[in-house]
Amino acid sequence: MSPRAASGETARRLKADFPALEALRARDRGMFDSLVGVVQECAAFNRRHALPAALEIDRRVREDHDYFAWDIAEAGCGHGLFSLIIPERLGGRGGLAVAFSLAMEELCSACAGIANIFGAHALGLVPLLTSGSMAHWDTHLRETALAEKRGEPLIWAYAITEPSAGTDVEEPHFLTRARLSMRAERVKGGYLLNGRKCFISNGAVARWLTLTTCTDTARPLETWTLFLIDREMPGFSVARNEVKMGQRACPASELLFEDVFVPEDNVLGREGEGMDLGALLVLAASRAPVGAIATGIARGTLERLREWAGERRGGRRPLDEQSVQMALADMHIELQKSRWAYLNAALAFDRSLGRVLDSSLTGGVLRLPASLRAGRNWQRLMKSPLGRGIVNAVMRANTTGEEVTRALALASLAKVVGGDTAVQVTARCLEMLGTEPCPQRPWLEKAFRDAKLTQIYEGTNQLNRLTYYLAGLEGGLEVALPEPLLMGVR
Ligand SMILES: Cc1cc2nc3c(=O)[nH]c(=O)nc-3n(C[C@H](O)[C@H](O)[C@H](O)COP(=O)(O)OP(=O)(O)OC[C@H]3O[C@@H](n4cnc5c(N)ncnc54)[C@H](O)[C@@H]3O)c2cc1C
């Protein structure tokens, strides 16, 4: 298919699968066209890079779990996949949850492991955006976008899970009872970090990490804090890479911190704001894309099953059997439910916290000359309690804790629906294939392995059910936006 025909095909598919986006087009054609552009770019990346390499990378990592396909990451630079959520004025594509989710569905329809390199990278950047840490935007977001333009992946990761605390670090009620092994001790000019983080996607290859930990293990919730970590900091090391069942192209690593000194400037938000700023706001942004990852895996699998069912065997096509037609219809119904769920959640996020990023004040700041923002006075202001207070006030003027809590609930719902659908669809498609050798089999087997992880990361589906109950139905979990206190705080 020519690139032009492929672009037309992508636009047609988006219109068919997302009638709600078609409605948006009538109001904002520019927005619709930019979403189509992002998905077309991902489709082109799949055709040129992911599809030809996916099975081979999966095989290589099974044999050597320290292998990382840097060439695929470099190819992602050419398609803007490391800057999908970086604001345009900082050199990125300017997408938020909707654009990023559509991109993830597209990428994962080819290979969720490769896609997750870009997904986990974006997850690492999200806390910089949602915490409104503007002092770091020019240095880190711009730098990441510039590196991408040079074809050099500058990869990020997000680290909250600890060896004995996974579910517990994602929910405030559980954090108070968590068995934490990592902590940050306050010292002159900053903090000393000691302990381990585990299962960190991209952990082995990331240059920068956003990380949460407490400064007092006796009061973890009150002292939970979001930090910015440079892998070059002395005392940081990668202890090992996990042996993964699926999504192998993206390494999950255990990270070791031995007296890692982190300067005060690298606290994002304020000490003690880590659960809301560093976890709940981030998960409100990231769980819809996980629903999209799962949707993409299910979609790719169904596309391959349909291809298989359309081929003649012994003079007959499986596709001509009513039972096969009904099975395909059933699975497409589930797929469409996953799509609606993630799109709904992503729209809720973009309407809440996204509005802060799109606000005229944020836009005004980004229109200032970069040299001014990089200057000492601006940096000092943005890192001061006054600067932090202004950012928090802008956040509160543009959204409410209630809106963000709603977005979190819908995001958890999207993750549950998507993850469960991906696991069920990939299992059923594999069953339908039977034992017959065919070109689709290795792809379906890989998709089945890839799908399982969507029920686990960003909080297991059990936890996400609880989050949906508490944040969406019961009112027992509310996201608090940071206080716009001006002076004399911590
Ligand atoms: C490949 C991979 C990549 C990952 N990437 C990242 C990453 O980039 N960054 C990061 O920080 N983390 C990452 N994670 C960690 C992931 O988010 C955790 O694995 C997840 O939160 C579950 O934590 P756990 O593994 O400690 O399981 P546990 O918390 O020990 O849970 C074990 C089981 O008990 C259930 N359970 C626990 N508590 C409750 C409860 N109160 N009620 C009901 N059921 C409960 C869970 O649902 C689960 O089924 C990754 C994990 C994997 C496997």
PDB file of C-alpha atoms and ligand atoms in Angstrom, residues 116 120-121 123-124 156-170 174 177 197-203 210 212 242-247 250-253 283 287 415 453 455-464 466, ligand 1:
ATOM      1  CA  ASN A 116       5.789   0.280  25.715  1.00  0.00           C
ATOM      2  CA  ALA A 120       6.827   3.993  29.752  1.00  0.00           C
ATOM      3  CA  HIS A 121       8.901   6.962  28.567  1.00  0.00           C
ATOM      4  CA  LEU A 123       4.782   7.853  31.860  1.00  0.00           C
ATOM      5  CA  GLY A 124       8.147   9.055  33.180  1.00  0.00           C
ATOM      6  CA  TRP A 156      12.480   8.410  30.838  1.00  0.00           C
ATOM      7  CA  ALA A 157      10.978   6.017  33.374  1.00  0.00           C
ATOM      8  CA  TYR A 158       8.582   6.275  36.317  1.00  0.00           C
ATOM      9  CA  ALA A 159       9.498   4.459  39.532  1.00  0.00           C
ATOM     10  CA  ILE A 160       7.062   3.935  42.385  1.00  0.00           C
ATOM     11  CA  THR A 161       6.977   0.135  42.955  1.00  0.00           C
ATOM     12  CA  GLU A 162       9.189  -1.369  45.673  1.00  0.00           C
ATOM     13  CA  PRO A 163      10.064  -5.037  46.266  1.00  0.00           C
ATOM     14  CA  SER A 164       7.533  -5.389  49.089  1.00  0.00           C
ATOM     15  CA  ALA A 165       5.087  -2.633  48.104  1.00  0.00           C
ATOM     16  CA  GLY A 166       3.389  -2.626  44.684  1.00  0.00           C
ATOM     17  CA  THR A 167      -0.347  -2.162  45.107  1.00  0.00           C
ATOM     18  CA  ASP A 168       0.287  -0.325  48.379  1.00  0.00           C
ATOM     19  CA  VAL A 169       2.143   2.619  46.821  1.00  0.00           C
ATOM     20  CA  GLU A 170      -0.713   3.387  44.408  1.00  0.00           C
ATOM     21  CA  PHE A 174      -2.787   1.207  51.571  1.00  0.00           C
ATOM     22  CA  ARG A 177       0.191   0.183  55.961  1.00  0.00           C
ATOM     23  CA  LYS A 197      12.617   0.160  43.195  1.00  0.00           C
ATOM     24  CA  CYS A 198      11.546  -2.824  41.127  1.00  0.00           C
ATOM     25  CA  PHE A 199       9.715  -3.755  37.896  1.00  0.00           C
ATOM     26  CA  ILE A 200      10.585  -0.332  36.463  1.00  0.00           C
ATOM     27  CA  SER A 201       9.782  -0.267  32.746  1.00  0.00           C
ATOM     28  CA  ASN A 202      12.668   1.318  30.814  1.00  0.00           C
ATOM     29  CA  GLY A 203      14.570   1.402  34.148  1.00  0.00           C
ATOM     30  CA  THR A 210      10.582  10.407  38.173  1.00  0.00           C
ATOM     31  CA  THR A 212       8.225   8.679  44.669  1.00  0.00           C
ATOM     32  CA  GLU A 242      13.427  -9.143  34.977  1.00  0.00           C
ATOM     33  CA  VAL A 243      12.838 -12.193  32.790  1.00  0.00           C
ATOM     34  CA  LYS A 244       9.566 -11.157  31.177  1.00  0.00           C
ATOM     35  CA  MET A 245       6.718 -13.237  29.766  1.00  0.00           C
ATOM     36  CA  GLY A 246       5.395 -10.532  27.459  1.00  0.00           C
ATOM     37  CA  GLN A 247       6.092  -7.017  26.205  1.00  0.00           C
ATOM     38  CA  CYS A 250      10.698  -2.976  26.986  1.00  0.00           C
ATOM     39  CA  PRO A 251      12.909  -3.998  29.936  1.00  0.00           C
ATOM     40  CA  ALA A 252      11.553  -4.028  33.503  1.00  0.00           C
ATOM     41  CA  SER A 253      14.391  -3.460  35.947  1.00  0.00           C
ATOM     42  CA  LEU A 283      -2.473   7.471  37.266  1.00  0.00           C
ATOM     43  CA  ARG A 287      -4.563   4.431  33.048  1.00  0.00           C
ATOM     44  CA  LYS A 415      -7.904  -0.006  32.418  1.00  0.00           C
ATOM     45  CA  LEU A 453       0.667  -7.301  31.661  1.00  0.00           C
ATOM     46  CA  GLN A 455      -3.990  -6.379  33.897  1.00  0.00           C
ATOM     47  CA  ILE A 456      -0.971  -5.794  36.140  1.00  0.00           C
ATOM     48  CA  TYR A 457       0.919  -2.541  35.595  1.00  0.00           C
ATOM     49  CA  GLU A 458      -0.494   0.861  36.565  1.00  0.00           C
ATOM     50  CA  GLY A 459      -2.100  -1.040  39.434  1.00  0.00           C
ATOM     51  CA  THR A 460      -3.594  -4.516  39.077  1.00  0.00           C
ATOM     52  CA  ASN A 461      -7.150  -4.776  37.813  1.00  0.00           C
ATOM     53  CA  GLN A 462      -8.185  -5.786  41.343  1.00  0.00           C
ATOM     54  CA  LEU A 463      -6.829  -2.481  42.684  1.00  0.00           C
ATOM     55  CA  ASN A 464      -8.404  -0.572  39.804  1.00  0.00           C
ATOM     56  CA  LEU A 466     -11.328  -0.810  44.212  1.00  0.00           C
TER      57      LEU A 466
HETATM   58  C1  LIG B   1       6.501  -5.966  33.584  1.00  0.00           C
HETATM   59  C2  LIG B   1       6.112  -4.959  34.627  1.00  0.00           C
HETATM   60  C3  LIG B   1       6.365  -3.618  34.391  1.00  0.00           C
HETATM   61  C4  LIG B   1       6.085  -2.678  35.383  1.00  0.00           C
HETATM   62  N1  LIG B   1       6.414  -1.353  35.177  1.00  0.00           N
HETATM   63  C5  LIG B   1       6.377  -0.504  36.248  1.00  0.00           C
HETATM   64  C6  LIG B   1       6.921   0.825  36.136  1.00  0.00           C
HETATM   65  O1  LIG B   1       7.357   1.272  35.058  1.00  0.00           O
HETATM   66  N2  LIG B   1       6.958   1.604  37.248  1.00  0.00           N
HETATM   67  C7  LIG B   1       6.490   1.168  38.452  1.00  0.00           C
HETATM   68  O2  LIG B   1       6.591   1.895  39.421  1.00  0.00           O
HETATM   69  N3  LIG B   1       5.935  -0.080  38.578  1.00  0.00           N
HETATM   70  C8  LIG B   1       5.875  -0.914  37.511  1.00  0.00           C
HETATM   71  N4  LIG B   1       5.343  -2.178  37.630  1.00  0.00           N
HETATM   72  C9  LIG B   1       4.801  -2.585  38.916  1.00  0.00           C
HETATM   73  C10 LIG B   1       3.305  -2.800  38.901  1.00  0.00           C
HETATM   74  O3  LIG B   1       2.616  -1.569  38.899  1.00  0.00           O
HETATM   75  C11 LIG B   1       3.008  -3.684  40.121  1.00  0.00           C
HETATM   76  O4  LIG B   1       3.443  -4.984  39.781  1.00  0.00           O
HETATM   77  C12 LIG B   1       1.577  -3.693  40.504  1.00  0.00           C
HETATM   78  O5  LIG B   1       1.234  -2.464  41.059  1.00  0.00           O
HETATM   79  C13 LIG B   1       1.259  -4.816  41.504  1.00  0.00           C
HETATM   80  O6  LIG B   1       2.140  -4.776  42.575  1.00  0.00           O
HETATM   81  P1  LIG B   1       2.877  -6.131  43.070  1.00  0.00           P
HETATM   82  O7  LIG B   1       3.472  -6.761  41.879  1.00  0.00           O
HETATM   83  O8  LIG B   1       3.758  -5.768  44.210  1.00  0.00           O
HETATM   84  O9  LIG B   1       1.704  -7.050  43.553  1.00  0.00           O
HETATM   85  P2  LIG B   1       1.047  -7.046  44.991  1.00  0.00           P
HETATM   86  O10 LIG B   1       0.723  -5.655  45.411  1.00  0.00           O
HETATM   87  O11 LIG B   1       1.896  -7.865  45.914  1.00  0.00           O
HETATM   88  O12 LIG B   1      -0.286  -7.814  44.694  1.00  0.00           O
HETATM   89  C14 LIG B   1      -0.348  -9.243  44.521  1.00  0.00           C
HETATM   90  C15 LIG B   1      -1.790  -9.622  44.240  1.00  0.00           C
HETATM   91  O13 LIG B   1      -2.634  -9.256  45.364  1.00  0.00           O
HETATM   92  C16 LIG B   1      -3.669  -8.366  44.947  1.00  0.00           C
HETATM   93  N5  LIG B   1      -3.882  -7.362  45.981  1.00  0.00           N
HETATM   94  C17 LIG B   1      -2.944  -6.665  46.653  1.00  0.00           C
HETATM   95  N6  LIG B   1      -3.526  -5.840  47.555  1.00  0.00           N
HETATM   96  C18 LIG B   1      -4.858  -6.032  47.441  1.00  0.00           C
HETATM   97  C19 LIG B   1      -5.986  -5.497  48.116  1.00  0.00           C
HETATM   98  N7  LIG B   1      -5.871  -4.617  49.097  1.00  0.00           N
HETATM   99  N8  LIG B   1      -7.204  -5.932  47.733  1.00  0.00           N
HETATM  100  C20 LIG B   1      -7.358  -6.869  46.763  1.00  0.00           C
HETATM  101  N9  LIG B   1      -6.317  -7.427  46.102  1.00  0.00           N
HETATM  102  C21 LIG B   1      -5.085  -7.010  46.437  1.00  0.00           C
HETATM  103  C22 LIG B   1      -3.156  -7.724  43.674  1.00  0.00           C
HETATM  104  O14 LIG B   1      -4.230  -7.269  42.871  1.00  0.00           O
HETATM  105  C23 LIG B   1      -2.388  -8.870  43.035  1.00  0.00           C
HETATM  106  O15 LIG B   1      -3.256  -9.722  42.356  1.00  0.00           O
HETATM  107  C24 LIG B   1       5.514  -3.095  36.612  1.00  0.00           C
HETATM  108  C25 LIG B   1       5.203  -4.442  36.813  1.00  0.00           C
HETATM  109  C26 LIG B   1       5.491  -5.368  35.849  1.00  0.00           C
HETATM  110  C27 LIG B   1       5.158  -6.826  36.124  1.00  0.00           C
END
